[in-house]
Coordinates of C-alpha atoms in Angstrom, one line a residue:
X733 CA 0.3 -30.2 5.5
X734 CA 1.1 -26.5 5.5
X735 CA 4.3 -25.8 3.6
X736 CA 5.0 -22.2 4.4
X737 CA 7.2 -22.6 7.5
X738 CA 10.5 -22.7 5.4
X739 CA 9.7 -19.6 3.4
X740 CA 11.5 -16.2 4.0
X741 CA 8.6 -13.9 3.1
X742 CA 7.0 -12.3 6.3
X743 CA 3.6 -12.6 4.7
X744 CA 3.9 -16.3 4.0
X745 CA 5.3 -16.9 7.5
X746 CA 2.2 -15.2 9.0
X747 CA 0.2 -18.0 7.4
X748 CA 2.6 -20.9 8.3
X749 CA 0.4 -22.1 11.1
X750 CA -3.0 -21.9 9.5
X751 CA -4.8 -25.3 9.3
X752 CA -5.0 -24.7 5.5
X753 CA -2.6 -26.8 3.6
X754 CA -0.9 -23.9 1.9
X755 CA 1.8 -24.2 -0.8
X756 CA 4.0 -21.4 -1.9
X757 CA 3.8 -20.6 -5.6
X758 CA 5.7 -23.6 -7.0
X759 CA 5.8 -26.2 -9.7
X760 CA 5.0 -28.8 -7.0
X761 CA 1.6 -27.2 -6.3
X762 CA 0.7 -26.7 -10.0
X763 CA 1.8 -30.3 -10.8
X764 CA -0.4 -31.7 -7.9
X765 CA -3.4 -29.8 -9.3
X766 CA -3.0 -31.4 -12.6
X767 CA -2.3 -34.9 -11.2
X768 CA -5.3 -34.8 -8.8
X769 CA -7.5 -32.8 -11.3
X770 CA -8.4 -30.3 -8.6
X771 CA -9.0 -26.5 -9.0
X772 CA -6.4 -24.2 -7.6
X773 CA -7.0 -21.4 -5.1
X774 CA -4.4 -18.6 -5.4
X775 CA -4.6 -16.3 -2.5
X776 CA -2.4 -13.1 -2.8
X777 CA -1.7 -10.5 -0.2
X778 CA 1.1 -8.7 1.7
X779 CA 2.2 -8.5 5.3
X780 CA 1.0 -5.0 6.1
X781 CA -2.6 -5.6 4.6
X782 CA -5.3 -5.1 7.2
X783 CA -8.0 -7.0 5.3
X784 CA -5.5 -9.8 4.6
X785 CA -5.2 -10.2 8.3
X786 CA -9.0 -10.1 8.8
X787 CA -9.7 -12.8 6.2
X788 CA -6.9 -14.9 7.9
X789 CA -8.5 -14.6 11.3
X790 CA -12.0 -15.2 10.2
X791 CA -11.5 -18.0 7.5
X792 CA -8.0 -19.4 7.2
X793 CA -7.7 -20.0 10.9
X794 CA -11.2 -21.6 10.9
X795 CA -10.9 -25.4 11.1
X796 CA -14.2 -26.0 9.2
X797 CA -13.4 -23.7 6.4
X798 CA -9.8 -25.0 6.2
X799 CA -11.2 -28.5 5.9
X800 CA -13.2 -27.5 2.8
X801 CA -10.3 -25.8 1.3
X802 CA -8.0 -28.8 1.8
X803 CA -10.5 -31.3 0.5
X804 CA -11.5 -29.6 -2.6
X805 CA -8.6 -27.2 -3.7
X806 CA -4.9 -27.0 -4.0
X807 CA -4.2 -23.9 -2.0
X808 CA -1.4 -21.5 -2.9
X809 CA -0.3 -18.4 -0.9
X810 CA 1.5 -15.6 -2.7
X811 CA 3.3 -12.5 -1.3
X812 CA 2.6 -9.9 -3.9
X813 CA 5.7 -8.0 -3.2
X814 CA 7.8 -11.1 -3.6
X815 CA 6.0 -12.3 -6.7
X816 CA 4.6 -9.1 -8.5
X817 CA 4.5 -11.0 -11.7
X818 CA 2.0 -13.5 -10.4
X819 CA 0.0 -10.8 -8.7
X820 CA -0.1 -8.7 -12.0
X821 CA -1.3 -11.6 -14.1
X822 CA -4.2 -12.6 -11.7
X823 CA -5.1 -9.1 -10.9
X824 CA -5.6 -8.4 -14.6
X825 CA -7.7 -11.6 -14.8
X826 CA -10.0 -10.6 -11.9
X827 CA -10.5 -7.1 -13.4
X828 CA -11.4 -8.7 -16.8
X829 CA -14.1 -10.6 -14.9
X830 CA -15.6 -7.2 -13.8
X831 CA -14.5 -7.3 -10.2
X832 CA -12.7 -4.5 -8.6
X833 CA -9.1 -5.4 -7.7
X834 CA -7.6 -5.3 -4.2
X835 CA -6.0 -7.4 -1.6
X836 CA -6.4 -10.0 -0.4
X837 CA -6.8 -11.3 -4.0
X838 CA -8.4 -14.7 -4.2
X839 CA -8.5 -16.3 -7.7
X840 CA -9.7 -19.8 -8.6
X841 CA -7.9 -21.5 -11.4
X842 CA -8.4 -24.6 -13.5
X843 CA -5.8 -27.4 -12.9
X844 CA -3.9 -26.0 -15.9
X845 CA -3.5 -22.6 -14.1
X846 CA -6.1 -20.7 -16.1
X847 CA -8.3 -18.4 -14.0
X848 CA -12.1 -18.7 -14.0
X849 CA -13.3 -16.7 -11.1
X850 CA -12.0 -14.4 -8.4
X851 CA -12.5 -11.7 -5.8
X852 CA -11.0 -9.9 -2.9
X853 CA -12.1 -10.0 0.7
X854 CA -15.0 -12.4 1.7
X855 CA -16.6 -12.7 5.1
X856 CA -16.3 -16.2 6.5
X857 CA -19.9 -17.3 5.7
X858 CA -19.6 -15.9 2.2
X859 CA -16.2 -17.5 1.7
X860 CA -17.6 -21.0 2.7
X861 CA -20.5 -20.7 0.4
X862 CA -18.1 -19.5 -2.4
X863 CA -15.8 -22.5 -1.8
X864 CA -18.8 -25.0 -2.0
X865 CA -20.3 -23.3 -5.1
X866 CA -16.9 -23.4 -6.9
X867 CA -16.5 -27.0 -6.1
X868 CA -19.9 -27.7 -7.3
X869 CA -19.3 -25.9 -10.5
X870 CA -16.0 -27.6 -11.1
X871 CA -17.5 -31.1 -10.5
X872 CA -20.7 -30.6 -12.5
X873 CA -20.1 -27.8 -15.0
X874 CA -16.4 -28.4 -15.9
X875 CA -16.7 -27.6 -19.6
X876 CA -18.3 -24.3 -18.9
X877 CA -15.6 -23.3 -16.6
X878 CA -12.9 -24.4 -19.0
X879 CA -14.5 -22.3 -21.7
X880 CA -14.7 -19.3 -19.4
X881 CA -11.1 -19.8 -18.3
X882 CA -9.9 -19.9 -21.9
X883 CA -11.6 -16.5 -22.5
X884 CA -10.0 -14.7 -19.6
X885 CA -6.6 -16.2 -20.5
X886 CA -7.0 -14.9 -24.0
X887 CA -7.7 -11.4 -22.6
X888 CA -4.6 -11.7 -20.4
X889 CA -2.4 -12.3 -23.5
X890 CA -3.3 -9.0 -25.2
X891 CA -0.7 -6.3 -24.9
X892 CA -1.7 -3.1 -23.3
X893 CA -1.7 -1.3 -26.7
X894 CA -4.1 -3.8 -28.1
X895 CA -6.4 -3.7 -25.1
X896 CA -6.7 0.1 -25.2
X897 CA -6.3 0.8 -28.9
X898 CA -3.0 2.6 -28.5
X899 CA -0.9 3.5 -31.6
X900 CA 2.6 4.7 -31.7
X901 CA 3.0 8.2 -33.1
X902 CA 6.1 10.1 -33.9
X903 CA 5.1 13.0 -31.6
X904 CA 4.5 11.5 -28.2
X905 CA 3.5 14.7 -26.4
X906 CA 1.9 18.0 -27.5
X907 CA 0.5 21.0 -25.6
X908 CA -2.9 20.0 -26.7
X909 CA -2.4 16.5 -25.4
X910 CA -1.4 17.8 -22.1
X911 CA -4.3 20.2 -21.9
X912 CA -6.7 17.4 -22.7
X913 CA -5.2 15.2 -19.9
X914 CA -5.6 18.1 -17.5
X915 CA -9.3 18.6 -18.4
X916 CA -10.1 15.0 -17.9
X917 CA -8.4 15.1 -14.5
X918 CA -10.1 18.3 -13.6
X919 CA -13.5 16.9 -14.2
X920 CA -13.1 14.7 -11.1
X921 CA -11.5 17.3 -8.7
X922 CA -12.7 17.4 -5.1
X923 CA -12.8 21.2 -4.6
X924 CA -13.1 21.0 -0.9
X925 CA -10.7 18.2 0.2
X926 CA -8.4 18.0 -2.8
X927 CA -7.7 14.9 -4.7
X928 CA -10.6 13.4 -6.6
X929 CA -14.2 13.2 -5.7
X930 CA -14.3 9.7 -4.5
X931 CA -13.6 7.4 -1.5
X932 CA -11.4 5.8 -0.7
X933 CA -8.6 8.3 -1.6
X934 CA -5.1 7.3 -2.6
X935 CA -2.2 9.8 -2.7
X936 CA -1.4 8.9 -6.4
X937 CA 1.7 11.1 -6.4
X938 CA 2.4 10.6 -10.1
X939 CA -0.8 12.4 -11.0
X940 CA 0.1 15.4 -8.8
X941 CA 3.6 15.5 -10.2
X942 CA 2.0 15.7 -13.6
X943 CA -0.2 18.6 -12.3
X944 CA 2.9 20.4 -11.0
X945 CA 4.8 20.1 -14.2
X946 CA 1.7 20.9 -16.2
X947 CA 1.4 24.1 -14.3
X948 CA 5.2 25.0 -15.0
X949 CA 4.3 24.5 -18.6
X950 CA 1.0 26.1 -18.9
X951 CA 0.7 28.6 -15.9
X952 CA -2.9 27.4 -15.6
X953 CA -3.8 28.8 -12.1
X954 CA -6.4 26.0 -11.6
X955 CA -3.7 23.4 -11.8
X956 CA -1.6 25.1 -9.1
X957 CA -4.6 25.8 -6.9
X958 CA -5.9 22.2 -6.9
X959 CA -2.3 20.9 -6.5
X960 CA -1.7 23.0 -3.4
X961 CA -5.2 22.1 -2.0
X962 CA -4.4 18.4 -2.4
X963 CA -0.9 18.5 -0.9
X964 CA -2.1 20.7 2.1
X965 CA -5.0 18.4 2.9
X966 CA -2.9 15.2 2.6
X967 CA -0.2 16.6 4.8
X968 CA -2.8 17.9 7.4
X969 CA -4.9 14.7 7.3
X970 CA -4.9 11.5 9.3
X971 CA -3.4 9.7 6.3
X972 CA -0.1 11.4 7.4
X973 CA 1.5 10.4 10.7
X974 CA 1.4 13.8 12.5
X975 CA 3.7 12.7 15.3
X976 CA 6.2 10.4 13.4
X977 CA 6.0 11.4 9.9
X978 CA 5.3 9.3 6.8
X979 CA 2.1 8.6 4.9
X980 CA -0.3 5.6 5.2
X981 CA -1.3 3.9 2.0
X982 CA -4.8 5.5 1.7
X983 CA -7.7 7.0 3.5
X984 CA -11.0 5.1 3.5
X985 CA -12.9 8.4 3.5
X986 CA -12.9 11.4 1.1
X987 CA -11.3 13.8 3.6
X988 CA -7.8 12.1 4.0
X989 CA -8.9 11.5 7.6
X990 CA -9.1 7.8 8.5
X991 CA -6.3 5.9 6.9
X992 CA -5.6 2.2 6.4
X993 CA -2.6 2.6 8.7
X994 CA 0.0 0.5 6.8
X995 CA 3.0 2.5 5.6
X996 CA 4.5 1.4 2.3
X997 CA 8.0 2.4 1.2
X998 CA 7.0 2.9 -2.5
X999 CA 4.4 5.5 -1.5
X1000 CA 6.6 7.4 0.7
X1001 CA 9.5 7.5 -1.8
X1002 CA 7.3 9.0 -4.4
X1003 CA 5.7 11.5 -2.0
X1004 CA 9.1 12.8 -0.8
X1005 CA 9.9 13.6 -4.4
X1006 CA 6.5 15.2 -4.9
X1007 CA 6.6 17.4 -1.8
X1008 CA 10.2 18.4 -2.4
X1009 CA 9.5 19.5 -6.0
X1010 CA 6.3 21.2 -4.8
X1011 CA 8.4 23.2 -2.3
X1012 CA 10.8 24.3 -5.0
X1013 CA 7.8 25.8 -6.9
X1014 CA 5.8 27.2 -3.9
X1015 CA 8.2 27.6 -1.0
X1016 CA 5.3 26.3 1.3
X1017 CA 6.8 25.6 4.7
X1018 CA 4.4 22.7 5.2
X1019 CA 5.9 20.9 2.3
X1020 CA 9.5 21.2 3.6
X1021 CA 8.4 20.1 6.9
X1022 CA 6.6 17.0 5.4
X1023 CA 9.7 16.1 3.5
X1024 CA 12.0 16.4 6.6
X1025 CA 9.6 14.4 8.9
X1026 CA 9.1 11.6 6.4
X1027 CA 12.7 11.1 5.8
X1028 CA 13.3 11.3 9.6
X1029 CA 10.7 8.4 9.9
X1030 CA 12.4 6.5 7.3
X1031 CA 15.9 6.8 8.8
X1032 CA 14.5 6.0 12.2
X1033 CA 12.3 3.0 11.6
X1034 CA 12.8 1.8 8.0
X1035 CA 16.5 1.3 7.3
X1036 CA 18.6 -1.8 8.0
X1037 CA 22.1 -1.7 9.4
X1038 CA 23.6 -1.8 5.9
X1039 CA 21.5 1.1 4.5
X1040 CA 18.7 -0.7 2.6
X1041 CA 15.2 0.3 3.3
X1042 CA 12.4 -2.1 4.5
X1043 CA 9.2 -2.5 2.6
X1044 CA 6.4 -1.7 5.0
X1045 CA 4.9 -1.3 8.4
X1046 CA 1.7 -3.1 9.2
X1047 CA -1.7 -1.5 9.8
X1048 CA -2.3 -3.5 12.9
X1049 CA -0.8 -4.0 16.3
X1050 CA -2.2 -6.3 19.0
X1051 CA -4.7 -7.4 16.4
X1052 CA -6.3 -3.9 16.2
X1053 CA -6.0 -1.7 13.2
X1054 CA -4.4 1.7 14.0
X1055 CA -4.0 1.0 17.7
X1056 CA -0.2 2.2 17.6
X1057 CA -1.2 5.5 16.2
X1058 CA -4.5 6.6 17.9
X1059 CA -5.1 8.3 21.2
X1060 CA -7.7 9.1 23.8
X1061 CA -8.0 12.5 25.1
X1062 CA -7.3 11.3 28.6
X1063 CA -3.9 9.8 27.4
X1064 CA -2.9 13.0 25.9
X1065 CA -3.9 15.1 28.9
X1066 CA -1.8 12.7 31.2
X1067 CA 1.3 13.1 29.0
X1068 CA 1.1 16.9 28.1
X1069 CA -0.5 18.3 31.2
X1070 CA -1.4 22.0 30.8
X1071 CA -0.3 21.9 27.2
X1072 CA -2.8 19.4 26.2
X1073 CA -5.6 21.8 25.6
X1074 CA -4.0 23.7 22.6
X1075 CA -2.6 20.4 21.3
X1076 CA -6.0 18.8 21.4
X1077 CA -7.6 21.8 19.7
X1078 CA -5.1 21.8 16.9
X1079 CA -5.2 18.1 16.2
X1080 CA -8.9 17.6 16.5
X1081 CA -8.8 15.5 19.6
X1082 CA -12.1 15.1 21.5
X1083 CA -13.2 13.5 24.7
X1084 CA -15.7 11.3 22.8
X1085 CA -13.1 10.5 20.2
X1086 CA -13.1 11.5 16.6
X1087 CA -12.9 7.9 15.3
X1088 CA -14.2 4.7 16.8
X1089 CA -14.0 3.2 20.3
X1090 CA -13.5 6.6 21.7
X1091 CA -10.0 7.1 20.3
X1092 CA -8.7 9.9 18.1
X1093 CA -6.8 10.0 14.8
X1094 CA -4.6 13.1 14.9
X1095 CA -5.2 15.6 12.0
X1096 CA -5.2 19.3 11.4
X1097 CA -8.0 21.5 10.1
X1098 CA -5.5 24.2 9.2
X1099 CA -1.9 24.0 7.8
X1100 CA -0.2 24.5 11.1
X1101 CA 3.4 23.4 11.3
X1102 CA 4.0 20.4 13.6
X1103 CA 7.2 22.2 14.7
X1104 CA 5.0 24.5 16.7
X1105 CA 4.3 21.6 18.9
X1106 CA 7.8 20.0 18.9
X1107 CA 8.0 19.4 22.6
X1108 CA 4.5 18.0 22.9
X1109 CA 5.3 15.7 19.9
X1110 CA 8.5 14.6 21.5
X1111 CA 6.6 13.6 24.7
X1112 CA 3.9 11.7 22.8
X1113 CA 6.5 9.9 20.7
X1114 CA 8.3 8.7 23.8
X1115 CA 5.0 7.4 25.2
X1116 CA 4.2 5.9 21.7
X1117 CA 7.5 4.0 21.5
X1118 CA 6.4 2.1 24.7
X1119 CA 3.5 0.6 22.8
X1120 CA 3.6 -2.8 21.0
X1121 CA 4.7 -1.8 17.5
X1122 CA 3.1 -2.8 14.1
X1123 CA 4.7 -5.7 12.3
X1124 CA 7.6 -4.8 10.1
X1125 CA 8.0 -6.3 6.6
X1126 CA 11.8 -6.4 6.5
X1127 CA 12.0 -7.4 2.8
X1128 CA 14.4 -5.0 0.9
X1129 CA 12.9 -4.6 -2.6
X1130 CA 15.1 -3.2 -5.2
X1131 CA 12.4 -1.4 -7.2
X1132 CA 10.9 0.3 -4.0
X1133 CA 14.4 1.2 -2.8
X1134 CA 15.0 2.9 -6.2
X1135 CA 11.9 5.0 -5.6
X1136 CA 13.1 6.0 -2.1
X1137 CA 16.6 6.7 -3.4
X1138 CA 15.1 9.1 -6.1
X1139 CA 13.1 10.8 -3.2
X1140 CA 16.3 11.3 -1.2
X1141 CA 18.2 12.8 -4.2
X1142 CA 15.2 15.0 -5.0
X1143 CA 15.0 16.2 -1.5
X1144 CA 18.8 16.8 -1.3
X1145 CA 18.7 18.8 -4.7
X1146 CA 15.9 21.0 -3.3
X1147 CA 17.1 21.6 0.3
X1148 CA 20.9 20.9 0.1
X1149 CA 20.5 18.8 3.3
X1150 CA 23.7 16.7 3.7
X1151 CA 22.2 14.0 5.7
X1152 CA 19.8 13.3 2.9
X1153 CA 22.7 12.7 0.6
X1154 CA 24.5 10.6 3.3
X1155 CA 21.4 8.3 3.6
X1156 CA 21.2 8.0 -0.3
X1157 CA 24.9 7.1 -0.6
X1158 CA 24.6 4.6 2.2
X1159 CA 21.6 3.0 0.4
X1160 CA 23.6 3.0 -3.0
X1161 CA 26.5 1.2 -1.2
X1162 CA 24.1 -1.5 0.1
X1163 CA 22.7 -2.2 -3.3
X1164 CA 26.2 -2.2 -4.9
X1165 CA 27.3 -4.8 -2.3
X1166 CA 24.2 -6.9 -3.0
X1167 CA 24.9 -6.7 -6.8
X1168 CA 28.5 -7.7 -6.3
X1169 CA 27.4 -10.7 -4.2
X1170 CA 24.9 -11.7 -6.8
X1171 CA 27.6 -11.5 -9.5
X1172 CA 29.9 -13.6 -7.5
X1173 CA 27.3 -16.2 -7.0
X1174 CA 26.5 -16.3 -10.7
X1175 CA 30.2 -16.5 -11.5
X1176 CA 30.5 -19.4 -9.1
X1177 CA 27.6 -21.2 -10.6

C-alpha cells in the first residue's frame, strides 16, 4: 500500500499513485525493515527535479519494477527540501562510496538504517538489474554488506574538521590566504564563457561574491575581469529567463545555454544579492536589469498571499522539459510580426531551432538590455501565460526565504527602490506571524 496520499509535500504527493508501496520517512518504515529483516531503499528528490520525474515515469510507475521493489525492499520516499537532514546524511554516504551525488538520490540501507550502496538516476533496465543484484547480495552476502555499511557509517560520524584535517587557528583570514584561494579558483577559470571550465555549470553565487570582495581588497584586475565575464554570460545565457526573469538551477553545457529549467528560490535569492553588489561596484546596467527582472518574477509568480516565498518551479510542463520556456521561430513571427526579425537575431532564434525538436532557447550573444525589446517581451509573455504552467512547489521554507530576504534588502540598499523594501517587510511580517503561531502552539501543548 502506498502511504504518501496523506502527506503535504508536493513531491511526495507526486508519487502517491505509484504502484510502489512507498512510505514517508518514519519510524513505522524503519521498524518494519527490522521486523521483516529487509533492506531499505531510500529515494530522495524534490518536486522541480527533471530526472526525478523521468525515473518516476520509467521505473516507479512500471508495474513489473514496482513488484520487485515491493517484494524485496521497504521503500521510503523523501522530499530533500522537507528533510534536508536525511538528504545530507545519505548524500555524504553516497559520496563516500565514490559516487557523484545528485537527485534523484537512491540509497540502499541495511535493516538498521546503515547505508551500503547508492546512486542517482538509473534507466529502467539498469534499475531492475540493480534491484535484483542488491537483493541477491543481501540474501547471500549479508555479512559483507553489513561490514561495508559499518565502514560508511563510521565515515559519516567524522566531523568536517576531522575529514579534511582542519585546525582552528587564532587568525582565521589573511591576505596570503585570500590570495591562495583566488589562485586555486583561477586555475579552473573558463576564459571564454566565464565560470569554471566544466559542464554542467552551476551559478555558485558564493564563489563570485568572494571574487567581488577579493577584488575590493586586492584590486587584482584578473578577479574583476573574470567576475564580469561570468556575470555577463550568465545574464545573457539560456540559464536566465530572458522574458520573465529569474535563473534556472544550472546549465547542462559549458556555455550557460541549455538549462535544467527548474527555478529554485535559494539560487535566485543569492543571485539577487550578487548582482546588486556587483552593480554597486561596476555600475553595469545589465546587472541592474537582472536584479529588477528577477525580483519582478518573484513578486509575480513566487509569493503567496501573505508574503512568504514559494520554493521552486518545475522544469517540466505537459511532461516535457522546458516546454513552457522554449519557442519555434514561427510562433515568434506570428506574435511579433514585423518586429520578429530583430528579436530573433538578438535572441539567437533560428528556423531549425537552436535546441532540440526545432525549438529555441532564448539567449543573447551580446549584453543587450532586455528593455530594448520591452514591447516584444510583453507580447511574448502574454502568449506564454496561456501555456500550461510548470508545477509549483508551494512549500515556504524558512532558510530559503531568509536568502531571498537578504537579496531584497541588498537590492534595496543598492537601488533605493521602495517596492523592494515593501516586499521584504511583507515577507518579514509573514514569518513573524508564523513564529507567533508556533509559539502559541508550543505554549498550548
